[in-house]
């Protein structure tokens, strides 16, 4: 993974010192509330329902064992013993004290981490495929490009006060696991007829109140032009994005108001000049970055024999089926660690769990861990012969729930328990669904199915792109839920369709049960939920849910 | 009003802002006027204007033909979260090649000075007296950035 240079380190250390002063000035009354808010947001510090919340950047979801170990220690030392992995591959701490935050940031800086631009109206952490550099279906490793974007966007002097937050996602694989179609800018590494690598550039996607699928603004951008082209888009957005209405300020609204053709023209006009003025990068620089993401060490050529337990242990087999996937090297597997057990909120990991995973990663996965936008973790390079030992160790830490991609692998935003914008609780719904469908065999029979839950229209739980989306709404002071079906975030992103009128909190698990029963009744053999839905449409589900609810 | 230029508080600054509704004094060589007024004056024989104050929606490219005549361009930040002025400054310096003084007006805060400087703004018209030592500390904290074409001054 990327190794910080002297300059990277100096910058992060300076940022800690700067923030320490800002906190001090605020506590001395020298910075007013409003100003401090803007400054702390640009360093990941929110004030939530109960307390401060700090969001720490995990650049493009890549962590070393040492870093994860530190994240665990921070949870123990400054928080209540756990951290929460987010849908943007970052981690949040819900209970730090303001006066501790500078020290916490210092601890992060000491392992080359930071909280820069994890909130505020600026360019956020760039996200990517959590399986980058490990899967076979990759055109090129996206991580060096993500690192290039990280550097370019960090403390960018021109784009630190944008109309609204700005999110970039990159995929290097034909199989999009980074949801590039629902980001402000989505970048897809592709090859043209001549075999050259470039980016297909999408713009104006996003979830939230007004969800949009991104439009293609450039079919093939040569990689050498990446930074100047991003700069041109950002500049047009910075000048023309709406600043009068918080809900209309994202770039998707600008793109949609102008139309993609007019927007593209405007960007091209800017770029025609700016490409000769703005920062770019040298071939040496990107080659240098590429060299920092080497393939894992070669293993002995012989494929290890499967031990006999492997075939005879059904629990291991179930876990193997759902929580591991093919590595480009057939002697390794990619292992998912589910953070969706029934005993803790989705995406939460305790300090002990983080430290255990850090240790397992150093034993079994070249000391590397990834965070996923589904709020799980990944050990990307596990030798096949170590899988059983790893599984046994994970079971001990309550980290072997065999549910990746399954019903209980839900995406859940923090909701009413933690978020001041929420209309309704999300964790209660997560618990309800977990309690109702606690049979893993049943979940495996259902196959891959995604439930995504947001506590309000801001859609941090990505409910628009879940097979089943659940959106919290408020009705006369009570918590109700609006269901959508048929959403999808992968290659052909689609927004879910509204099932019907909202459902009271007590009935959500029933409604899900009716939806699943409809699916089972109508399903052709091993058909997935998504395919069945595509074939039969909304009506049969609707009938079943509302007939009985009425 | 306190003015900070090159890290020093300046007291003998004569520039005054003339609103569009007010009459323009005969000799307006140290007057800041709006872009619309400035462009309109270009057809008048008695024009001696050399200062413009830009609002966030003004298109800086319109100043390109006048860049050598202009002595001061002001950029208005109606609130400190307003970001368009950063792009205006960048374009004036980098694209248009304006070399005169570029001054930030409005709701600007000490913590933003360094970012503004890197876009080419070189003086700061604060509403309240800024803490000079604090600004000094803030602008010297970062020695390098990831955006080499946005140079640190000095
Ligand atoms: S979706 Fe709403 S409730 Fe959930 S985290 Fe986002 S803002 Fe908060």
XYZ file of C-alpha atoms and ligand atoms in Angstrom:
712
model
C 0.000 0.000 0.000
C 0.972 3.633 -0.260
C 3.829 4.712 1.984
C 3.811 8.301 3.178
C 6.709 10.482 2.089
C 8.344 13.092 4.303
C 6.104 15.709 2.726
C 2.897 13.730 3.350
C 3.898 13.349 6.960
C 4.776 16.999 7.399
C 1.430 18.039 5.978
C -0.618 15.777 8.219
C 1.379 16.824 11.276
C 0.855 20.495 10.402
C -2.856 19.866 10.083
C -2.963 18.382 13.572
C -1.143 21.401 14.973
C -3.491 23.734 13.123
C -6.551 21.928 14.419
C -5.195 21.876 17.970
C -4.955 25.652 17.792
C -8.426 25.969 16.341
C -9.889 23.930 19.200
C -7.971 26.022 21.703
C -9.130 29.276 20.155
C -12.696 28.029 20.194
C -12.486 27.026 23.841
C -10.987 30.437 24.637
C -13.920 32.109 22.909
C -11.725 33.469 20.113
C -13.522 31.550 17.380
C -17.272 31.878 17.153
C -19.593 28.886 16.958
C -20.305 29.290 13.240
C -16.724 29.624 12.201
C -15.519 26.802 14.393
C -18.240 24.610 12.952
C -16.984 25.142 9.404
C -13.395 24.601 10.454
C -14.038 21.464 12.478
C -16.236 20.007 9.725
C -13.328 20.278 7.325
C -11.538 18.040 9.735
C -14.260 15.439 10.181
C -15.687 16.649 13.478
C -19.478 16.842 13.704
C -21.675 17.743 16.595
C -24.432 15.153 16.754
C -27.434 14.434 18.878
C -25.491 13.535 21.996
C -21.929 14.531 21.458
C -19.125 15.135 19.030
C -18.568 12.566 16.312
C -15.261 12.213 14.521
C -15.028 10.693 11.082
C -11.596 9.390 10.190
C -10.547 8.959 6.567
C -9.597 5.523 5.310
C -8.311 6.592 1.898
C -10.011 4.396 -0.699
C -10.657 1.815 1.997
C -7.099 0.581 2.404
C -5.657 -0.025 5.885
C -2.506 -1.618 7.217
C -2.520 -3.872 10.270
C -0.723 -1.193 12.197
C -3.335 1.399 11.289
C -6.262 -0.829 12.200
C -4.571 -1.655 15.463
C -4.387 2.064 16.198
C -8.029 2.551 15.239
C -8.863 -0.095 17.821
C -6.751 1.550 20.485
C -8.383 4.894 19.753
C -11.822 3.308 20.224
C -10.690 2.091 23.599
C -8.892 5.200 24.739
C -11.106 8.008 23.464
C -14.456 6.355 22.783
C -16.713 3.750 24.371
C -14.752 0.841 23.026
C -16.048 0.651 19.484
C -15.983 2.353 16.100
C -18.446 2.449 13.236
C -17.414 1.707 9.635
C -19.348 3.850 7.170
C -20.696 3.407 3.652
C -17.893 5.613 2.383
C -15.225 3.247 3.635
C -14.384 5.530 6.564
C -14.663 4.991 10.306
C -16.586 7.103 12.813
C -16.207 7.491 16.520
C -19.386 8.560 18.248
C -18.158 9.633 21.642
C -14.884 11.569 21.615
C -14.544 14.576 23.914
C -13.646 17.796 22.162
C -10.569 18.339 24.296
C -9.279 14.867 23.376
C -9.683 15.273 19.633
C -6.302 16.928 18.966
C -4.507 14.072 20.764
C -6.604 11.551 18.903
C -5.635 13.199 15.621
C -2.013 13.127 16.706
C -2.250 9.374 17.282
C -3.716 9.017 13.808
C -1.022 11.177 12.243
C 1.607 8.984 13.862
C 0.341 6.066 11.744
C -0.096 8.212 8.618
C -3.811 8.791 8.995
C -6.021 11.849 9.306
C -9.568 13.181 9.269
C -9.015 15.841 6.615
C -12.069 16.599 4.454
C -14.195 13.746 5.775
C -17.021 16.256 6.108
C -17.800 19.819 5.044
C -18.455 21.220 1.581
C -15.247 20.066 0.002
C -13.840 17.065 -1.857
C -14.338 13.997 0.334
C -12.467 10.734 0.620
C -12.217 9.031 -2.768
C -13.712 5.544 -2.691
C -13.019 2.490 -4.783
C -13.411 -1.238 -5.232
C -12.538 -2.910 -1.927
C -11.210 -5.877 -3.901
C -8.774 -3.785 -5.957
C -5.513 -5.516 -6.707
C -6.936 -8.893 -5.667
C -9.721 -9.771 -8.115
C -9.162 -11.199 -11.568
C -11.606 -9.009 -13.466
C -9.532 -5.849 -13.214
C -8.453 -3.686 -16.140
C -6.052 -1.808 -13.939
C -5.553 -1.292 -10.226
C -7.510 1.858 -9.298
C -5.614 2.513 -6.055
C -2.666 4.481 -7.498
C -5.195 6.741 -9.233
C -7.131 7.115 -6.000
C -3.942 8.092 -4.217
C -3.215 10.627 -6.955
C -6.705 12.076 -6.462
C -6.265 12.024 -2.686
C -3.142 14.131 -2.986
C -4.577 16.540 -5.520
C -7.779 17.093 -3.535
C -6.192 17.417 -0.077
C -6.404 21.026 1.141
C -7.027 22.168 -2.419
C -6.788 25.958 -2.249
C -9.550 26.590 -4.783
C -12.081 23.921 -3.841
C -12.338 24.005 -0.084
C -15.566 26.045 -0.047
C -17.741 24.351 -2.625
C -21.513 24.748 -2.814
C -21.836 21.290 -1.240
C -19.876 18.129 -0.495
C -18.232 16.361 -3.403
C -17.602 12.628 -3.746
C -15.478 10.807 -6.275
C -15.432 7.038 -6.844
C -13.132 5.006 -9.067
C -13.464 1.476 -10.412
C -10.742 -0.432 -12.199
C -12.924 -3.384 -12.970
C -15.690 -4.039 -15.466
C -17.694 -5.254 -12.504
C -18.454 -2.053 -10.667
C -18.155 -2.540 -6.918
C -17.626 1.160 -6.228
C -21.077 2.432 -7.289
C -19.509 4.990 -9.639
C -22.894 5.818 -11.153
C -24.142 7.345 -7.938
C -21.255 9.692 -7.196
C -20.646 13.342 -8.036
C -17.884 12.075 -10.284
C -17.506 8.420 -11.208
C -14.376 7.181 -12.942
C -14.169 3.877 -14.762
C -10.811 2.644 -15.987
C -11.301 1.357 -19.525
C -9.271 0.431 -22.594
C -9.874 1.919 -26.049
C -9.496 0.140 -29.422
C -5.797 0.900 -29.449
C -5.365 -0.813 -26.120
C -4.653 2.435 -24.286
C -5.976 2.964 -20.784
C -8.218 5.863 -19.986
C -11.202 6.852 -17.900
C -14.842 6.905 -18.734
C -15.987 9.904 -16.716
C -19.466 10.140 -15.231
C -20.844 13.198 -13.539
C -23.891 14.184 -11.525
C -24.893 10.904 -9.954
C -25.960 10.772 -6.341
C -28.554 9.547 -3.880
C -30.033 11.874 -1.290
C -33.356 13.668 -1.728
C -33.198 13.800 -5.495
C -31.419 10.672 -6.641
C -29.781 10.608 -10.064
C -27.767 8.112 -12.024
C -24.618 9.833 -13.319
C -24.276 10.807 -16.995
C -21.242 10.150 -19.146
C -19.393 13.423 -19.703
C -16.313 11.926 -21.308
C -16.242 8.551 -22.994
C -12.493 8.235 -22.983
C -10.252 10.547 -21.049
C -6.570 9.658 -21.441
C -5.194 8.916 -17.981
C -2.568 11.658 -18.340
C -5.371 14.247 -18.379
C -7.085 13.069 -15.215
C -6.216 15.884 -12.838
C -6.732 18.813 -15.188
C -10.077 17.401 -16.256
C -11.217 16.925 -12.650
C -10.041 20.454 -11.962
C -12.138 21.783 -14.846
C -15.306 20.042 -13.628
C -14.739 21.255 -10.079
C -14.141 24.816 -11.279
C -17.359 24.938 -13.266
C -19.209 23.508 -10.286
C -17.586 25.936 -7.859
C -18.679 28.862 -10.021
C -22.099 27.728 -11.135
C -23.419 25.291 -8.542
C -26.326 26.689 -6.563
C -25.494 28.242 -3.224
C -28.934 29.571 -2.354
C -30.545 26.271 -1.423
C -28.815 23.507 0.494
C -30.958 20.868 -1.183
C -30.172 22.032 -4.694
C -26.471 22.556 -4.261
C -25.042 19.202 -5.340
C -23.505 18.985 -8.795
C -26.268 16.595 -9.907
C -28.758 19.467 -9.750
C -26.498 21.688 -11.874
C -25.915 18.951 -14.436
C -29.588 18.191 -14.597
C -30.638 21.847 -14.862
C -28.210 22.576 -17.681
C -28.549 19.203 -19.363
C -25.511 16.982 -19.741
C -24.673 18.308 -23.221
C -24.588 21.933 -22.166
C -22.714 21.029 -19.015
C -20.156 19.090 -21.000
C -19.713 22.027 -23.376
C -19.104 24.326 -20.454
C -16.524 21.955 -18.962
C -14.807 21.457 -22.312
C -14.594 25.204 -22.819
C -12.967 25.593 -19.423
C -10.701 22.629 -19.944
C -9.500 23.862 -23.358
C -7.587 26.532 -21.453
C -7.205 25.190 -17.962
C -5.506 21.986 -19.049
C -2.420 24.067 -19.789
C -2.621 26.016 -16.543
C -3.587 23.649 -13.762
C -1.654 21.002 -11.912
C -0.993 17.750 -13.614
C 1.397 14.914 -12.817
C 4.403 13.287 -14.381
C 4.716 9.754 -15.611
C 7.387 9.216 -12.957
C 4.969 10.263 -10.262
C 2.197 7.862 -11.250
C 4.717 5.087 -11.891
C 6.052 5.699 -8.431
C 2.535 5.410 -7.002
C 1.884 2.248 -8.993
C 5.014 0.660 -7.607
C 3.594 1.123 -4.107
C 0.771 -1.315 -4.700
C 2.639 -4.504 -5.533
C 0.971 -7.893 -5.885
C 1.114 -9.986 -2.694
C 4.201 -12.125 -2.205
C 4.219 -15.272 -4.314
C 3.239 -18.462 -2.503
C 4.700 -21.907 -2.921
C 3.649 -23.219 -6.312
C 1.868 -26.301 -4.983
C -1.803 -25.783 -4.227
C -2.218 -26.758 -0.595
C -4.341 -29.800 0.141
C -7.695 -29.056 1.698
C -7.677 -30.458 5.179
C -10.414 -32.966 5.895
C -12.262 -30.625 8.309
C -12.823 -28.335 5.376
C -15.135 -30.695 3.614
C -16.773 -32.097 6.681
C -17.517 -28.908 8.596
C -20.814 -27.466 7.348
C -20.399 -24.173 9.216
C -17.003 -23.612 7.663
C -18.413 -24.498 4.269
C -21.278 -22.079 4.624
C -18.837 -19.333 5.577
C -16.526 -20.280 2.710
C -19.431 -20.062 0.257
C -20.693 -16.658 1.301
C -17.710 -14.885 2.869
C -14.877 -15.721 0.512
C -14.438 -15.114 -3.173
C -11.908 -15.887 -5.880
C -8.523 -14.164 -5.831
C -6.654 -13.602 -9.096
C -4.077 -16.013 -7.694
C -5.888 -19.340 -7.301
C -3.718 -20.119 -4.288
C -5.390 -17.292 -2.392
C -8.946 -16.278 -1.517
C -10.426 -12.897 -0.728
C -12.087 -13.062 2.697
C -14.918 -10.819 3.867
C -15.324 -10.160 7.553
C -18.950 -9.463 8.297
C -19.658 -6.563 10.644
C -23.330 -7.477 10.616
C -23.846 -9.736 13.553
C -27.178 -9.686 15.331
C -25.513 -8.433 18.495
C -24.225 -5.023 17.383
C -25.307 -2.260 14.993
C -24.301 -2.738 11.350
C -20.739 -1.643 10.682
C -19.709 -1.516 14.335
C -16.527 -3.176 15.478
C -15.202 -3.234 19.022
C -11.681 -2.240 19.935
C -10.838 -5.894 20.596
C -12.270 -6.962 17.257
C -10.282 -4.333 15.377
C -7.113 -5.388 17.099
C -7.840 -9.052 16.488
C -8.451 -8.393 12.788
C -5.250 -6.354 12.593
C -3.361 -9.313 13.967
C -5.081 -11.806 11.679
C -4.292 -9.608 8.701
C -0.619 -9.623 9.547
C -0.646 -13.392 9.890
C -2.844 -14.213 6.920
C -3.156 -11.289 4.510
C 0.106 -9.414 3.994
C -0.891 -7.013 6.786
C -3.571 -5.484 4.644
C -7.251 -4.815 5.345
C -9.931 -3.116 3.264
C -13.148 -1.463 4.317
C -16.141 -1.854 2.023
C -19.023 0.449 1.262
C -21.308 -2.305 2.526
C -19.744 -1.626 5.943
C -17.750 -4.828 6.172
C -14.016 -5.518 6.179
C -11.940 -7.572 3.776
C -8.714 -9.528 4.098
C -7.706 -9.417 0.450
C -4.917 -11.974 0.149
C -5.499 -15.061 2.277
C -3.672 -18.276 1.249
C -6.187 -21.051 0.645
C -4.398 -23.323 3.088
C -4.920 -20.812 5.924
C -8.644 -20.386 5.493
C -9.693 -22.896 8.101
C -7.370 -21.497 10.744
C -8.532 -17.985 9.921
C -12.176 -19.007 10.134
C -11.646 -20.581 13.543
C -9.968 -17.424 14.782
C -12.791 -15.276 13.414
C -15.431 -17.451 15.077
C -13.742 -16.754 18.413
C -14.077 -13.008 17.874
C -17.707 -13.253 16.753
C -16.605 -12.146 13.284
C -17.518 -15.167 11.202
C -21.191 -14.498 10.515
C -21.660 -16.209 7.155
C -23.950 -13.626 5.648
C -22.018 -11.579 3.082
C -24.440 -10.448 0.383
C -27.293 -12.115 2.245
C -30.408 -10.706 3.833
C -28.807 -9.767 7.150
C -25.843 -8.038 5.448
C -27.788 -4.790 5.582
C -26.479 -1.284 4.999
C -27.739 0.895 7.812
C -27.142 4.582 8.449
C -26.836 5.703 12.100
C -30.443 7.022 12.172
C -32.267 8.536 15.116
C -29.952 7.108 17.749
C -26.994 9.159 16.567
C -27.899 11.521 13.746
C -29.540 14.879 14.353
C -31.129 14.911 10.897
C -32.930 11.587 11.260
C -36.691 11.145 11.020
C -36.708 7.633 12.345
C -34.598 4.939 13.941
C -32.687 2.542 11.725
C -30.986 0.354 14.297
C -34.372 -0.813 15.633
C -35.317 -1.913 12.122
C -31.999 -3.690 11.727
C -32.651 -5.502 15.022
C -36.213 -6.372 14.029
C -35.108 -7.898 10.750
C -32.272 -9.764 12.422
C -34.624 -11.181 15.031
C -37.219 -12.242 12.469
C -34.857 -13.875 9.990
C -32.260 -15.342 12.287
C -31.990 -18.583 10.346
C -28.833 -18.474 8.248
C -29.861 -21.510 6.169
C -33.004 -19.657 5.155
C -30.887 -16.652 4.208
C -28.615 -18.806 2.098
C -31.655 -20.268 0.328
C -32.802 -16.751 -0.545
C -29.459 -16.057 -2.201
C -27.991 -12.575 -2.571
C -30.341 -9.836 -1.510
C -29.614 -6.370 -0.202
C -31.575 -4.421 2.366
C -30.526 -0.781 2.757
C -31.881 1.460 5.468
C -31.732 5.277 5.748
C -33.133 7.299 8.623
C -34.087 10.241 6.397
C -34.143 11.522 2.833
C -30.416 12.207 2.864
C -30.047 8.531 2.037
C -26.761 7.776 3.789
C -27.961 4.166 3.949
C -28.320 4.162 0.128
C -31.899 2.871 0.333
C -32.515 3.866 -3.312
C -30.142 1.180 -4.519
C -31.160 -1.728 -2.310
C -33.139 -4.724 -3.580
C -35.260 -3.666 -0.636
C -34.864 -0.035 0.421
C -36.201 1.230 3.734
C -36.514 4.969 4.345
C -37.465 6.430 7.707
C -40.144 9.124 7.601
C -41.882 11.004 10.350
C -45.675 10.974 10.598
C -47.342 12.894 13.410
C -44.341 12.422 15.610
C -44.157 8.662 15.003
C -41.553 6.690 13.086
C -42.783 5.247 9.788
C -41.004 3.597 6.917
C -41.269 3.910 3.170
C -40.264 0.780 1.260
C -38.772 0.624 -2.244
C -37.953 -2.435 -4.317
C -35.651 -3.193 -7.222
C -32.819 -0.755 -6.632
C -29.321 -1.685 -7.701
C -25.864 -0.126 -7.344
C -23.666 -2.236 -9.601
C -23.034 -2.058 -13.318
C -26.530 -1.091 -14.351
C -27.470 1.110 -11.462
C -31.200 1.521 -10.937
C -33.237 3.384 -8.355
C -35.783 1.391 -6.394
C -39.513 1.802 -7.008
C -41.840 2.863 -4.229
C -43.879 -0.018 -2.951
C -46.785 2.015 -1.585
C -47.703 4.017 1.463
C -45.434 4.125 4.496
C -45.576 1.413 7.140
C -45.492 1.863 10.923
C -42.392 0.729 12.779
C -44.036 -2.318 14.299
C -44.987 -3.734 10.887
C -41.715 -3.491 9.001
C -40.535 -7.057 9.628
C -43.976 -8.361 8.587
C -43.805 -6.410 5.360
C -40.332 -7.799 4.634
C -41.636 -11.276 5.306
C -44.454 -10.786 2.774
C -41.984 -9.481 0.225
C -39.727 -12.481 0.712
C -42.664 -14.895 0.569
C -43.767 -13.345 -2.723
C -40.242 -13.772 -4.021
C -40.077 -17.428 -2.951
C -43.494 -18.158 -4.506
C -42.653 -16.539 -7.820
C -38.989 -17.420 -8.070
C -37.712 -19.606 -10.903
C -35.236 -22.083 -9.443
C -32.147 -20.266 -8.193
C -33.182 -16.902 -9.604
C -31.969 -13.863 -7.669
C -34.323 -11.403 -6.054
C -33.243 -8.755 -8.552
C -34.055 -10.943 -11.577
C -37.381 -12.049 -10.160
C -38.300 -8.439 -9.510
C -37.280 -7.457 -13.012
C -39.472 -10.217 -14.412
C -42.624 -9.792 -12.338
C -42.525 -6.122 -11.347
C -43.845 -4.352 -8.296
C -47.505 -5.426 -8.296
C -47.360 -8.939 -6.797
C -45.238 -7.636 -3.926
C -47.518 -4.724 -3.369
C -50.628 -6.865 -3.279
C -49.148 -9.184 -0.717
C -47.804 -6.517 1.579
C -50.858 -4.281 1.628
C -53.548 -6.959 1.447
C -52.419 -8.340 4.766
C -51.435 -5.030 6.303
C -54.889 -3.597 5.697
C -11.075 49.360 8.164
C -8.073 47.179 8.910
C -6.081 46.075 5.908
C -3.476 43.356 5.878
C -0.942 43.301 3.081
C 2.103 41.054 2.952
C 1.517 40.173 6.570
C 1.591 43.826 7.665
C -1.256 46.025 8.823
C -1.525 48.975 6.455
C -2.996 52.270 7.622
C -2.410 54.655 4.735
C -4.708 53.022 2.245
C -6.744 55.496 0.208
C -9.044 53.250 -1.727
C -12.710 53.862 -1.248
C -15.696 51.951 -2.420
C -18.271 53.812 -4.524
C -21.672 52.140 -4.727
C -23.459 52.123 -8.079
C -26.161 54.424 -6.671
C -23.652 57.123 -5.667
C -22.205 59.685 -8.019
C -18.681 59.090 -9.115
C -16.234 61.799 -8.049
C -14.341 63.454 -10.930
C -11.022 61.986 -10.121
C -11.753 58.386 -9.398
C -8.262 56.995 -9.479
C -8.523 55.413 -6.022
C -12.133 54.379 -6.318
C -13.391 50.834 -6.397
C -16.451 50.503 -8.594
C -18.613 47.645 -9.752
C -17.758 45.645 -12.835
C -20.837 46.910 -14.684
C -19.932 50.513 -13.988
C -16.317 49.948 -14.873
C -17.200 48.451 -18.246
C -19.703 51.230 -18.974
C -17.073 53.865 -18.196
C -14.759 52.507 -20.841
C -16.690 54.547 -23.411
C -16.391 57.789 -21.471
C -13.544 60.219 -22.173
C -13.055 61.263 -18.581
C -12.584 57.711 -17.414
C -9.727 57.278 -14.998
C -10.993 54.207 -13.138
C -8.358 51.702 -12.090
C -10.218 49.731 -9.427
C -13.019 47.186 -9.599
C -14.859 45.279 -6.895
C -16.152 41.922 -8.095
C -19.188 40.140 -6.715
C -19.293 36.320 -6.727
C -21.291 36.087 -9.958
C -19.075 38.426 -12.011
C -17.257 36.919 -14.963
C -13.612 37.845 -14.542
C -12.842 37.263 -18.205
C -14.516 40.610 -18.948
C -11.573 42.301 -17.279
C -9.045 40.704 -19.555
C -8.705 43.650 -21.983
C -8.128 46.021 -19.059
C -5.688 44.017 -17.003
C -2.743 46.381 -17.470
C -4.689 49.507 -16.562
C -6.164 48.098 -13.389
C -4.367 48.767 -10.110
C -6.699 47.051 -7.673
C -9.247 44.314 -8.078
C -11.348 43.545 -5.060
C -13.115 40.237 -4.576
C -16.179 40.248 -2.397
C -16.870 37.351 -0.018
C -20.417 37.973 1.240
C -20.014 35.146 3.723
C -16.956 33.206 4.757
C -18.341 30.009 3.244
C -18.546 31.654 -0.188
C -16.118 29.856 -2.486
C -16.474 31.522 -5.877
C -13.944 34.222 -5.071
C -11.182 31.627 -4.901
C -11.834 30.666 -8.508
C -12.096 34.315 -9.552
C -8.697 35.007 -8.035
C -7.154 31.939 -9.616
C -8.445 32.881 -13.068
C -7.351 36.505 -12.766
C -3.828 35.485 -11.919
C -3.329 32.344 -13.910
C -5.441 32.825 -17.011
C -5.808 36.537 -17.445
C -2.377 37.375 -16.114
C -3.481 40.268 -13.925
C -0.497 41.538 -11.942
C -1.892 44.376 -9.857
C -3.123 44.095 -6.298
C -5.868 41.555 -5.570
C -7.780 42.198 -2.385
C -10.337 40.150 -0.482
C -13.327 42.044 0.938
C -16.263 41.036 3.058
C -16.574 38.205 5.537
C -13.054 36.822 5.598
C -11.389 35.029 8.488
C -7.799 34.523 9.538
C -7.907 30.791 8.853
C -8.635 31.412 5.179
C -5.790 33.765 4.404
C -3.373 31.048 3.373
C -5.865 29.459 0.946
C -6.636 32.868 -0.534
C -2.968 33.672 -0.933
C -2.379 30.501 -2.884
C -4.996 31.649 -5.372
C -3.166 34.938 -5.761
C -4.971 37.262 -3.360
C -2.394 39.509 -1.735
C -4.267 41.855 0.542
C -7.125 41.404 2.956
C -9.703 43.915 3.983
C -10.955 42.644 7.332
C -14.139 43.884 8.951
C -12.507 43.699 12.388
C -8.907 44.048 13.334
C -7.280 40.702 12.567
C -4.783 39.100 14.905
C -1.579 39.761 13.007
C 0.496 37.237 14.921
C -2.160 34.589 14.416
C -2.268 35.207 10.673
C 1.497 35.027 10.610
C 1.368 31.669 12.345
C -1.418 30.365 10.119
C 0.193 31.303 6.820
C 3.548 29.853 7.731
C 2.288 26.549 9.080
C 2.181 24.616 5.816
C 5.405 24.678 3.854
C 4.291 22.603 0.914
C 1.032 21.544 -0.649
C -0.074 18.995 -3.196
C -0.979 21.662 -5.755
C 2.307 23.151 -6.976
C 0.724 25.615 -9.396
C -1.090 27.269 -6.490
C 2.054 28.741 -5.060
C 2.654 29.845 -1.543
C 3.690 33.491 -1.577
C 7.281 34.474 -0.933
S -29.731 9.192 6.098
Fe -30.428 10.822 7.384
S -30.581 9.860 9.375
Fe -29.288 8.549 8.181
S -27.226 9.268 8.637
Fe -27.926 10.291 6.759
S -28.692 12.225 7.499
Fe -28.601 10.868 9.268
